[in-house]
Structures are given as C-alpha cells and as structure tokens.
Amino acid sequence: MRTLYLARHGEASGALTDAGRSQALLLGERLADVPLTEVFHSPVRRAAETAALVSSALKSVRVSVSPLVGDYLPYAPSAIELAPEFASVALAHVADYSTQQHEVGPALANRALAEFTAPVPRSDLIITHSQIVCWFVRAALGAPTARWLGINAANAALTIIQYRQGWPPNLVTFNDQSHLPPSLRWTGFPTERRSAW
C-alpha cells in the first residue's frame, strides 16, 4: 500500500509569514512519528520553506524538490464543463494563472498522478499548493477533471490518501487541521468564508 500525505504550504506573502512558519513547525510535530519514505516539495519558495521547517522535526527523511508538485494549473475547464451558476467565477479564477502555468500544467498534473499514486510500499509527504492537493483529491474520488475547482486546501492542512492494488483510492482525511490552534486554521481561504468557522 502507498500512503500519500499532502499539505499546502504555510501561510505566505512571497515568503512564509510568522503564522506560516508556526503552521509548518506544528505540521512537522504532527508528522514526527510517521515513518515517511521521502518528502517532496514544490520549487516555489513558500513550499520549500515549509518543507524545510516540517522536515526539521522528521528523523533522517530525504527531502527532494519536484516540479511535478509545483505551482501550475492542473486543468483548465471549458464553460460547458461547469455548472452555469458558478462558471463565470471559476473561469475568472482559472484566468488568474499565468500563460506558462496554463501551458505546462496539464502534462505536469498527469505526470504527478502517475508518479505519486502507484500502489507501491511507500509513505511520502508532498508539500505543494492548494490546486495540486485538490487535483489529487479529485482524482482519488474519480470526479470529473474540472471538479478540482470548488475544492480548497487550507494552509498546512493535512490530506491523506492511500492507494492499494485492485482497490479504489482511499481518501483517509482531507484538510485536517487538528494540529493547529484555532488562530492558525483556515488561512488560505477568503476572509468571508473563514468567518463562518
């Protein structure tokens, strides 16, 4: 069985904020006793800083940078793939990604799934970005490719997916923030949505 631990980087404004550093350290404490095979992280600064802080709590776990879990657009849906009531907002969100993120994203997203979901005996941690966590969750649930939109990963929240031969992927947990105090939870969400929690 392969177990994949996915986490969005800590809160950042370019580099990690003070809150983001605290989130990363607490995530590391949460994972300190997990027998991880390797930690992979996005090349982007906020993810690399998060990975360094998380791995400081781990016991001799190899840390590797991987463009497969970088900051890109995994899939750009057409309007026809989206429910009419949120198509305009979703398409505006997709338009915020750069031309390069549009161009390289789909191939990287498919390679990431091929690389990290094969049912081999490993337990890997991936420190990445919200849309990449959402892409893995969408794939695990067998949802349409456009459905990564509408899912959101909070900063330093933990998502766990297990892969076994001959069995559908098992989404063990999504957006688990039990390692964070209330003041550090739900960052990375729009303010109006955070106020509900």
XYZ file of N, CA, C and O in Angstrom:
788
model
N 0.835 -1.192 0.000
C 0.000 0.000 0.000
C 0.873 1.245 0.000
O 1.894 1.293 0.672
N 0.445 2.242 -0.748
C 1.132 3.530 -0.737
C 0.263 4.532 0.012
O -0.939 4.612 -0.221
N 0.885 5.261 0.905
C 0.185 6.318 1.627
C 0.800 7.646 1.231
O 2.013 7.828 1.306
N -0.055 8.541 0.781
C 0.383 9.857 0.344
C -0.163 10.894 1.318
O -1.362 10.976 1.557
N 0.753 11.643 1.915
C 0.408 12.757 2.796
C 0.602 14.028 1.983
O 1.694 14.275 1.467
N -0.436 14.816 1.865
C -0.383 16.049 1.083
C -0.650 17.240 1.989
O -1.547 17.190 2.842
N 0.113 18.300 1.829
C -0.113 19.508 2.612
C 0.185 20.727 1.758
O 1.175 20.769 1.028
N -0.687 21.702 1.873
C -0.413 23.003 1.271
C 0.638 23.704 2.131
O 0.695 23.503 3.350
N 1.467 24.508 1.511
C 2.469 25.287 2.239
C 1.808 26.150 3.316
O 0.598 26.390 3.297
N 2.613 26.639 4.250
C 2.114 27.551 5.265
C 1.707 28.889 4.671
O 2.041 29.204 3.522
N 1.001 29.671 5.463
C 0.571 30.999 5.016
C 1.788 31.795 4.544
O 2.837 31.771 5.181
N 1.622 32.494 3.431
C 2.769 33.190 2.839
C 2.353 34.468 2.147
O 1.205 34.624 1.724
N 3.314 35.343 2.043
C 3.214 36.527 1.195
C 4.561 36.608 0.489
O 5.462 37.334 0.891
N 4.726 35.753 -0.523
C 6.047 35.513 -1.111
C 6.765 34.495 -0.252
O 6.750 33.297 -0.527
N 7.391 34.936 0.839
C 7.972 34.030 1.842
C 6.900 33.711 2.878
O 5.832 34.330 2.914
N 7.182 32.736 3.724
C 6.246 32.405 4.793
C 6.091 33.578 5.758
O 7.056 34.271 6.084
N 4.875 33.781 6.220
C 4.629 34.760 7.279
C 4.985 34.107 8.617
O 5.297 32.905 8.678
N 4.921 34.883 9.693
C 5.141 34.299 11.023
C 4.140 33.187 11.285
O 4.482 32.124 11.812
N 2.883 33.427 10.900
C 1.851 32.391 11.067
C 2.191 31.160 10.232
O 2.028 30.022 10.682
N 2.677 31.370 9.010
C 3.043 30.258 8.137
C 4.174 29.421 8.701
O 4.166 28.193 8.604
N 5.155 30.075 9.315
C 6.253 29.332 9.944
C 5.729 28.504 11.125
O 6.117 27.344 11.295
N 4.853 29.092 11.913
C 4.266 28.342 13.034
C 3.461 27.150 12.530
O 3.551 26.055 13.081
N 2.702 27.356 11.469
C 1.920 26.257 10.891
C 2.831 25.118 10.439
O 2.547 23.940 10.688
N 3.920 25.474 9.775
C 4.850 24.459 9.268
C 5.492 23.675 10.411
O 5.618 22.445 10.348
N 5.904 24.367 11.453
C 6.519 23.682 12.601
C 5.528 22.739 13.278
O 5.887 21.620 13.661
N 4.282 23.164 13.393
C 3.261 22.313 14.014
C 2.925 21.114 13.128
O 2.676 20.011 13.632
N 2.935 21.307 11.826
C 2.734 20.183 10.907
C 3.873 19.185 11.047
O 3.647 17.965 11.064
N 5.108 19.685 11.191
C 6.246 18.797 11.407
C 6.097 17.984 12.678
O 6.367 16.779 12.691
N 5.658 18.633 13.762
C 5.422 17.906 15.020
C 4.361 16.831 14.827
O 4.485 15.725 15.353
N 3.328 17.153 14.074
C 2.247 16.184 13.819
C 2.773 14.944 13.097
O 2.332 13.824 13.350
N 3.726 15.146 12.197
C 4.230 14.050 11.365
C 5.514 13.416 11.899
O 6.054 12.499 11.280
N 5.998 13.869 13.040
C 7.307 13.438 13.550
C 7.433 11.932 13.707
O 8.514 11.372 13.500
N 6.355 11.270 14.069
C 6.419 9.820 14.299
C 5.908 8.989 13.126
O 5.806 7.765 13.229
N 5.579 9.646 12.022
C 5.112 8.923 10.835
C 6.328 8.384 10.085
O 7.269 9.133 9.810
N 6.343 7.099 9.746
C 7.501 6.530 9.032
C 7.492 6.899 7.544
O 7.148 6.085 6.683
N 7.887 8.119 7.252
C 7.875 8.610 5.876
C 9.063 8.078 5.082
O 10.167 7.956 5.618
N 8.829 7.800 3.814
C 9.896 7.383 2.911
C 10.664 8.590 2.395
O 11.894 8.586 2.359
N 9.911 9.640 2.004
C 10.545 10.821 1.416
C 9.589 12.004 1.501
O 8.371 11.831 1.549
N 10.157 13.200 1.517
C 9.387 14.435 1.443
C 9.677 15.078 0.095
O 10.842 15.257 -0.272
N 8.629 15.407 -0.636
C 8.758 16.115 -1.905
C 8.120 17.491 -1.741
O 7.106 17.623 -1.064
N 8.705 18.498 -2.375
C 8.098 19.817 -2.291
C 8.218 20.561 -3.605
O 9.093 20.287 -4.442
N 7.327 21.500 -3.787
C 7.322 22.397 -4.938
C 8.600 23.230 -4.950
O 9.150 23.547 -3.890
N 9.058 23.642 -6.126
C 10.223 24.522 -6.202
C 9.953 25.946 -5.697
O 10.889 26.711 -5.482
N 8.699 26.309 -5.515
C 8.343 27.671 -5.113
C 8.770 27.920 -3.666
O 8.657 27.038 -2.806
N 9.245 29.137 -3.402
C 9.855 29.479 -2.109
C 8.982 29.113 -0.904
O 9.468 28.542 0.067
N 7.707 29.454 -0.943
C 6.844 29.199 0.218
C 6.717 27.715 0.523
O 6.621 27.318 1.682
N 6.738 26.889 -0.510
C 6.672 25.435 -0.298
C 8.021 24.903 0.181
O 8.070 24.030 1.059
N 9.112 25.410 -0.385
C 10.446 24.978 0.042
C 10.698 25.339 1.505
O 11.243 24.532 2.280
N 10.292 26.541 1.908
C 10.457 26.954 3.310
C 9.609 26.084 4.232
O 10.065 25.678 5.311
N 8.400 25.778 3.807
C 7.537 24.904 4.609
C 8.165 23.531 4.761
O 8.218 22.977 5.865
N 8.666 22.978 3.665
C 9.287 21.649 3.704
C 10.490 21.629 4.636
O 10.695 20.656 5.378
N 11.291 22.680 4.616
C 12.474 22.736 5.486
C 12.058 22.737 6.953
O 12.659 22.036 7.789
N 11.032 23.492 7.290
C 10.570 23.554 8.687
C 9.913 22.244 9.110
O 10.151 21.750 10.217
N 9.105 21.669 8.244
C 8.468 20.377 8.563
C 9.526 19.303 8.750
O 9.506 18.544 9.726
N 10.482 19.246 7.824
C 11.478 18.171 7.872
C 12.423 18.303 9.065
O 13.060 17.325 9.459
N 12.503 19.486 9.672
C 13.358 19.630 10.858
C 12.851 18.783 12.024
O 13.611 18.471 12.945
N 11.576 18.382 11.982
C 11.010 17.539 13.034
C 11.045 16.054 12.677
O 10.711 15.211 13.498
N 11.459 15.733 11.459
C 11.451 14.344 10.995
C 12.810 13.699 11.220
O 13.829 14.378 11.307
N 12.806 12.390 11.263
C 14.032 11.647 11.544
C 14.678 11.144 10.256
O 14.255 10.155 9.689
N 15.694 11.840 9.782
C 16.503 11.398 8.633
C 15.672 11.014 7.420
O 15.882 9.969 6.806
N 14.724 11.850 7.067
C 13.907 11.603 5.882
C 14.451 12.447 4.744
O 14.690 13.645 4.903
N 14.660 11.811 3.607
C 15.170 12.520 2.432
C 14.160 13.567 1.978
O 12.947 13.317 1.951
N 14.651 14.744 1.582
C 13.813 15.838 1.089
C 14.232 16.148 -0.345
O 15.417 16.362 -0.618
N 13.250 16.175 -1.259
C 13.535 16.397 -2.681
C 12.588 17.438 -3.253
O 11.395 17.452 -2.933
N 13.116 18.273 -4.128
C 12.275 19.228 -4.841
C 11.729 18.547 -6.092
O 12.431 17.754 -6.734
N 10.458 18.816 -6.426
C 9.860 18.196 -7.606
C 8.955 19.185 -8.338
O 7.972 19.671 -7.763
N 9.251 19.471 -9.610
C 8.368 20.343 -10.383
C 6.995 19.724 -10.612
O 6.047 20.430 -10.956
N 6.873 18.410 -10.408
C 5.579 17.752 -10.584
C 4.544 18.247 -9.585
O 3.341 18.118 -9.813
N 5.008 18.806 -8.458
C 4.070 19.321 -7.455
C 4.259 20.835 -7.292
O 4.054 21.394 -6.225
N 4.650 21.491 -8.384
C 4.867 22.934 -8.379
C 3.562 23.719 -8.477
O 2.461 23.170 -8.384
N 3.694 25.006 -8.698
C 2.552 25.921 -8.741
C 2.113 26.096 -10.187
O 2.618 26.958 -10.899
N 1.172 25.282 -10.626
C 0.696 25.333 -12.008
C -0.805 25.070 -12.038
O -1.414 24.707 -11.027
N -1.395 25.252 -13.184
C -2.820 24.995 -13.385
C -2.992 23.553 -13.853
O -2.583 23.214 -14.961
N -3.593 22.676 -13.033
C -3.671 21.270 -13.437
C -4.598 21.005 -14.613
O -4.356 20.102 -15.410
N -5.653 21.796 -14.710
C -6.610 21.586 -15.796
C -7.464 22.837 -15.934
O -7.979 23.352 -14.941
N -7.606 23.322 -17.152
C -8.446 24.494 -17.426
C -9.734 24.030 -18.098
O -9.723 23.646 -19.264
N -10.837 24.035 -17.379
C -12.088 23.564 -17.969
C -12.690 24.581 -18.930
O -12.390 25.777 -18.871
N -13.546 24.096 -19.792
C -14.332 24.987 -20.643
C -15.631 25.303 -19.906
O -16.007 24.611 -18.951
N -16.329 26.323 -20.344
C -17.579 26.735 -19.686
C -18.602 25.603 -19.681
O -19.368 25.451 -18.721
N -18.601 24.790 -20.715
C -19.598 23.714 -20.815
C -19.400 22.632 -19.747
O -20.332 21.907 -19.394
N -18.185 22.526 -19.211
C -17.902 21.534 -18.172
C -18.336 21.990 -16.781
O -18.297 21.209 -15.832
N -18.717 23.241 -16.652
C -19.006 23.816 -15.349
C -20.495 24.097 -15.187
O -21.184 24.418 -16.150
N -20.977 23.981 -13.959
C -22.362 24.334 -13.681
C -22.559 25.815 -13.983
O -21.713 26.640 -13.625
N -23.643 26.177 -14.654
C -23.849 27.577 -15.054
C -23.776 28.572 -13.905
O -23.280 29.683 -14.075
N -24.215 28.159 -12.720
C -24.266 29.096 -11.598
C -22.892 29.511 -11.075
O -22.772 30.511 -10.377
N -21.840 28.745 -11.378
C -20.520 29.200 -10.932
C -19.476 29.234 -12.042
O -18.306 29.472 -11.797
N -19.905 29.066 -13.293
C -18.955 29.035 -14.412
C -18.164 30.327 -14.530
O -16.943 30.305 -14.717
N -18.807 31.473 -14.406
C -18.083 32.738 -14.607
C -17.024 32.958 -13.533
O -15.917 33.410 -13.833
N -17.336 32.629 -12.278
C -16.361 32.785 -11.191
C -15.200 31.807 -11.381
O -14.032 32.165 -11.217
N -15.517 30.555 -11.735
C -14.483 29.544 -11.925
C -13.564 29.915 -13.089
O -12.334 29.790 -12.987
N -14.126 30.381 -14.178
C -13.306 30.749 -15.335
C -12.451 31.976 -15.036
O -11.307 32.069 -15.500
N -12.962 32.897 -14.229
C -12.155 34.052 -13.821
C -10.987 33.598 -12.951
O -9.865 34.108 -13.075
N -11.234 32.620 -12.079
C -10.154 32.072 -11.244
C -9.072 31.438 -12.113
O -7.877 31.677 -11.920
N -9.478 30.644 -13.077
C -8.530 29.984 -13.980
C -7.734 31.017 -14.777
O -6.537 30.844 -15.024
N -8.377 32.114 -15.144
C -7.706 33.162 -15.916
C -6.612 33.864 -15.117
O -5.717 34.487 -15.702
N -6.645 33.747 -13.783
C -5.610 34.366 -12.946
C -4.255 33.673 -13.065
O -3.237 34.238 -12.671
N -4.238 32.440 -13.572
C -2.981 31.723 -13.733
C -2.240 32.260 -14.955
O -2.843 32.672 -15.944
N -0.919 32.240 -14.887
C -0.107 32.765 -15.989
C -0.188 31.862 -17.217
O -0.607 30.701 -17.126
N 0.238 32.410 -18.344
C 0.273 31.629 -19.583
C 1.129 30.382 -19.404
O 0.757 29.291 -19.840
N 2.279 30.527 -18.739
C 3.161 29.378 -18.520
C 2.474 28.323 -17.657
O 2.579 27.125 -17.934
N 1.758 28.756 -16.609
C 1.054 27.800 -15.751
C -0.014 27.044 -16.534
O -0.248 25.869 -16.293
N -0.640 27.718 -17.499
C -1.621 27.061 -18.376
C -0.931 26.063 -19.296
O -1.441 24.962 -19.515
N 0.213 26.460 -19.847
C 0.874 25.632 -20.856
C 1.482 24.364 -20.281
O 1.375 23.298 -20.878
N 2.146 24.459 -19.141
C 2.849 23.291 -18.600
C 1.979 22.466 -17.648
O 2.273 21.306 -17.375
N 0.907 23.064 -17.144
C 0.137 22.440 -16.082
C -0.452 21.064 -16.355
O -0.194 20.118 -15.599
N -1.253 20.896 -17.409
C -1.907 19.595 -17.602
C -0.942 18.415 -17.706
O -1.181 17.361 -17.123
N 0.167 18.590 -18.409
C 1.136 17.493 -18.527
C 1.765 17.185 -17.176
O 1.929 16.014 -16.804
N 2.122 18.239 -16.407
C 2.688 18.018 -15.079
C 1.682 17.344 -14.154
O 2.032 16.450 -13.378
N 0.427 17.766 -14.239
C -0.614 17.190 -13.375
C -0.791 15.699 -13.642
O -0.909 14.897 -12.701
N -0.798 15.305 -14.906
C -0.934 13.884 -15.240
C 0.300 13.095 -14.826
O 0.191 11.962 -14.345
N 1.475 13.680 -15.003
C 2.710 13.003 -14.569
C 2.746 12.864 -13.046
O 3.210 11.846 -12.524
N 2.257 13.874 -12.331
C 2.232 13.809 -10.869
C 1.366 12.649 -10.391
O 1.764 11.894 -9.495
N 0.197 12.485 -11.003
C -0.664 11.359 -10.625
C 0.013 10.030 -10.927
O -0.018 9.112 -10.103
N 0.637 9.921 -12.081
C 1.315 8.674 -12.441
C 2.460 8.363 -11.481
O 2.662 7.221 -11.077
N 3.201 9.392 -11.086
C 4.385 9.212 -10.239
C 4.035 8.907 -8.792
O 4.659 8.051 -8.160
N 3.037 9.586 -8.249
C 2.813 9.522 -6.810
C 1.642 8.654 -6.364
O 1.429 8.498 -5.166
N 0.896 8.074 -7.305
C -0.248 7.255 -6.890
C -0.077 5.768 -7.180
O -0.977 4.992 -6.883
N 1.045 5.381 -7.741
C 1.280 3.955 -7.998
C 1.284 3.201 -6.665
O 1.911 3.635 -5.708
N 0.558 2.091 -6.576
C 0.451 1.362 -5.311
C 1.716 0.567 -4.979
O 1.803 -0.644 -5.177
N 2.715 1.264 -4.498
C 3.973 0.651 -4.079
C 4.144 0.903 -2.584
O 3.538 1.821 -2.035
N 4.942 0.091 -1.892
C 5.064 0.261 -0.432
C 5.921 1.468 -0.043
O 7.120 1.353 0.194
N 5.269 2.642 -0.004
C 5.932 3.896 0.355
C 4.961 4.767 1.140
O 3.746 4.614 1.018
N 5.502 5.689 1.895
C 4.720 6.727 2.572
C 5.427 8.047 2.317
O 6.495 8.304 2.877
N 4.864 8.862 1.438
C 5.506 10.103 1.031
C 4.694 11.309 1.475
O 3.457 11.276 1.499
N 5.396 12.380 1.800
C 4.788 13.667 2.106
C 5.072 14.609 0.953
O 6.213 14.725 0.504
N 4.024 15.283 0.485
C 4.161 16.281 -0.572
C 3.731 17.632 -0.019
O 2.600 17.791 0.439
N 4.644 18.591 -0.051
C 4.340 19.970 0.333
C 4.151 20.739 -0.966
O 5.088 20.911 -1.747
N 2.937 21.226 -1.193
C 2.602 21.772 -2.500
C 1.667 22.963 -2.370
O 1.734 23.713 -1.398
N 0.770 23.126 -3.319
C -0.139 24.268 -3.399
C -1.580 23.756 -3.407
O -1.838 22.591 -3.726
N -2.506 24.630 -3.077
C -3.905 24.215 -2.924
C -4.419 23.452 -4.146
O -5.014 22.380 -4.012
N -4.194 23.992 -5.352
C -4.776 23.364 -6.534
C -4.207 21.965 -6.780
O -4.894 21.111 -7.339
N -2.983 21.706 -6.346
C -2.396 20.379 -6.555
C -2.986 19.388 -5.545
O -3.313 18.250 -5.897
N -3.154 19.815 -4.296
C -3.855 18.967 -3.319
C -5.242 18.630 -3.865
O -5.670 17.466 -3.857
N -5.938 19.644 -4.362
C -7.294 19.441 -4.879
C -7.309 18.512 -6.093
O -8.242 17.730 -6.283
N -6.285 18.584 -6.907
C -6.171 17.714 -8.079
C -6.057 16.242 -7.649
O -6.717 15.370 -8.216
N -5.244 15.968 -6.629
C -5.115 14.602 -6.125
C -6.417 14.119 -5.494
O -6.812 12.964 -5.677
N -7.087 14.981 -4.747
C -8.362 14.605 -4.116
C -9.403 14.300 -5.186
O -10.113 13.296 -5.122
N -9.500 15.167 -6.196
C -10.438 14.936 -7.292
C -10.203 13.593 -7.962
O -11.127 12.821 -8.201
N -8.930 13.301 -8.235
C -8.598 12.036 -8.895
C -8.941 10.849 -7.998
O -9.466 9.837 -8.474
N -8.651 10.953 -6.706
C -8.946 9.856 -5.777
C -10.434 9.557 -5.729
O -10.844 8.396 -5.583
N -11.260 10.579 -5.857
C -12.710 10.397 -5.808
C -13.311 10.032 -7.165
O -14.510 9.782 -7.264
N -12.484 10.031 -8.193
C -12.978 9.699 -9.534
C -13.900 10.768 -10.096
O -14.747 10.480 -10.945
N -13.745 11.995 -9.625
C -14.592 13.097 -10.084
C -14.110 13.604 -11.440
O -12.953 13.407 -11.817
N -14.978 14.278 -12.200
C -14.565 14.838 -13.493
C -13.365 15.772 -13.337
O -13.176 16.391 -12.283
N -12.572 15.885 -14.386
C -11.333 16.666 -14.310
C -11.571 18.119 -13.897
O -10.749 18.699 -13.190
N -12.684 18.697 -14.297
C -12.965 20.088 -13.941
C -13.293 20.258 -12.462
O -13.278 21.372 -11.947
N -13.545 19.168 -11.770
C -14.057 19.266 -10.398
C -12.999 19.584 -9.350
O -13.327 19.763 -8.175
N -11.724 19.730 -9.763
C -10.738 20.207 -8.788
C -11.106 21.624 -8.339
O -10.793 22.015 -7.224
N -11.799 22.349 -9.216
C -12.314 23.660 -8.836
C -13.445 23.467 -7.820
O -14.266 22.570 -7.953
N -13.488 24.305 -6.832
C -14.510 24.177 -5.798
C -14.032 23.424 -4.580
O -14.731 23.317 -3.581
N -12.818 22.869 -4.672
C -12.173 22.247 -3.515
C -11.072 23.221 -3.101
O -10.458 23.862 -3.951
N -10.818 23.366 -1.819
C -9.766 24.277 -1.383
C -9.028 23.659 -0.213
O -9.656 23.117 0.698
N -7.717 23.732 -0.237
C -6.887 23.218 0.852
C -6.389 24.387 1.691
O -5.838 25.347 1.154
N -6.571 24.307 2.985
C -6.092 25.347 3.894
C -4.581 25.230 4.063
O -3.992 24.158 3.854
N -3.955 26.311 4.471
C -2.507 26.291 4.700
C -2.143 25.285 5.784
O -2.742 25.262 6.863
N -1.154 24.446 5.483
C -0.605 23.446 6.407
C -1.628 22.430 6.880
O -1.405 21.726 7.865
N -2.755 22.314 6.181
C -3.735 21.267 6.488
C -3.252 19.952 5.893
O -2.554 19.931 4.877
N -3.629 18.863 6.521
C -3.139 17.548 6.109
C -4.234 16.755 5.393
O -5.354 16.634 5.886
N -3.882 16.233 4.227
C -4.751 15.331 3.462
C -3.997 14.023 3.297
O -2.807 14.027 2.986
N -4.689 12.901 3.524
C -4.052 11.584 3.414
C -4.864 10.725 2.454
O -6.082 10.598 2.604
N -4.174 10.141 1.478
C -4.802 9.235 0.513
C -3.991 7.950 0.469
O -2.761 7.988 0.406
N -4.678 6.804 0.492
C -4.000 5.506 0.391
C -4.352 4.846 -0.937
O -5.495 4.930 -1.408
N -3.348 4.189 -1.509
C -3.501 3.509 -2.800
C -3.110 2.045 -2.627
O -2.012 1.747 -2.154
N -4.040 1.149 -3.011
C -3.777 -0.288 -2.957
C -4.119 -0.906 -4.303
O -5.051 -0.468 -4.976
N -3.381 -1.938 -4.663
C -3.645 -2.647 -5.912
C -5.041 -3.250 -5.874
O -5.434 -3.883 -4.889
N -5.818 -3.041 -6.931
C -7.123 -3.670 -7.040
C -8.200 -3.056 -6.164
O -9.240 -3.688 -5.924
N -7.984 -1.847 -5.667
C -8.962 -1.202 -4.791
C -8.971 0.290 -5.089
O -7.918 0.870 -5.359
N -10.140 0.953 -5.041
C -10.157 2.394 -5.304
C -9.319 3.158 -4.275
O -9.162 2.702 -3.140
N -8.785 4.310 -4.651
C -8.050 5.120 -3.675
C -8.923 5.430 -2.460
O -10.133 5.627 -2.589
N -8.291 5.459 -1.304
C -8.989 5.703 -0.053
C -8.614 7.087 0.468
O -7.479 7.307 0.879
N -9.570 8.016 0.428
C -9.343 9.347 0.987
C -9.544 9.247 2.494
O -10.658 9.205 2.988
N -8.433 9.166 3.224
C -8.463 8.949 4.669
C -8.902 10.217 5.393
O -9.753 10.186 6.286
N -8.320 11.343 5.003
C -8.682 12.623 5.621
C -8.384 13.744 4.641
O -7.483 13.632 3.802
N -9.156 14.817 4.756
C -8.955 15.982 3.902
C -9.014 17.240 4.761
O -9.912 17.398 5.585
N -8.040 18.128 4.592
C -7.997 19.412 5.283
C -7.975 19.267 6.809
O -8.538 20.097 7.521
N -7.313 18.241 7.310
C -7.208 18.041 8.758
C -6.289 19.111 9.336
O -5.125 19.220 8.966
N -6.822 19.902 10.255
C -6.066 20.977 10.880
C -5.999 20.815 12.392
O -5.759 21.778 13.119
N -6.198 19.590 12.875
C -6.238 19.360 14.321
C -4.908 19.672 15.008
O -4.880 19.864 16.224
N -3.818 19.742 14.248
C -2.517 20.084 14.822
C -2.322 21.591 14.974
O -1.315 22.030 15.534
N -3.262 22.381 14.466
C -3.152 23.839 14.510
C -4.133 24.413 15.531
O -5.275 23.957 15.618
N -3.718 25.434 16.283
C -4.671 26.113 17.166
C -5.688 26.883 16.314
O -5.415 27.187 15.139
N -6.849 27.197 16.862
C -7.882 27.894 16.074
C -7.392 29.146 15.363
O -7.812 29.432 14.235
N -6.477 29.889 15.967
C -5.998 31.134 15.348
C -5.194 30.891 14.070
O -5.012 31.810 13.273
N -4.713 29.663 13.858
C -3.909 29.358 12.666
C -4.662 28.505 11.651
O -4.092 28.086 10.645
N -5.927 28.251 11.899
C -6.709 27.421 10.980
C -7.389 28.257 9.901
O -7.656 29.429 10.085
N -7.668 27.607 8.780
C -8.449 28.143 7.671
C -7.782 29.315 6.969
O -8.429 30.043 6.234
N -6.488 29.534 7.184
C -5.816 30.541 6.369
C -5.683 29.980 4.960
O -5.641 28.776 4.747
N -5.655 30.874 4.003
C -5.650 30.442 2.606
C -7.046 30.427 2.011
O -7.223 30.188 0.824
N -8.063 30.681 2.846
C -9.437 30.795 2.382
C -9.812 32.271 2.340
O -9.294 33.075 3.127
N -10.736 32.651 1.478
C -11.197 34.044 1.500
C -11.732 34.407 2.888
O -12.341 33.583 3.564
N -11.506 35.649 3.312
C -11.891 36.080 4.651
C -13.358 35.833 4.942
O -13.715 35.388 6.042
N -14.231 36.073 3.989
C -15.670 35.892 4.237
C -16.029 34.434 4.503
O -16.974 34.135 5.209
N -15.249 33.510 3.942
C -15.514 32.089 4.190
C -14.922 31.661 5.533
O -15.485 30.826 6.227
N -13.770 32.244 5.913
C -13.162 31.897 7.195
C -14.032 32.316 8.366
O -14.071 31.644 9.387
N -14.740 33.429 8.248
C -15.529 33.938 9.361
C -16.622 32.965 9.758
O -17.114 33.003 10.882
N -17.030 32.077 8.868
C -18.067 31.092 9.183
C -17.568 30.020 10.141
O -18.359 29.327 10.762
N -16.221 29.885 10.253
C -15.667 28.848 11.124
C -15.160 29.449 12.413
O -14.582 28.857 13.222
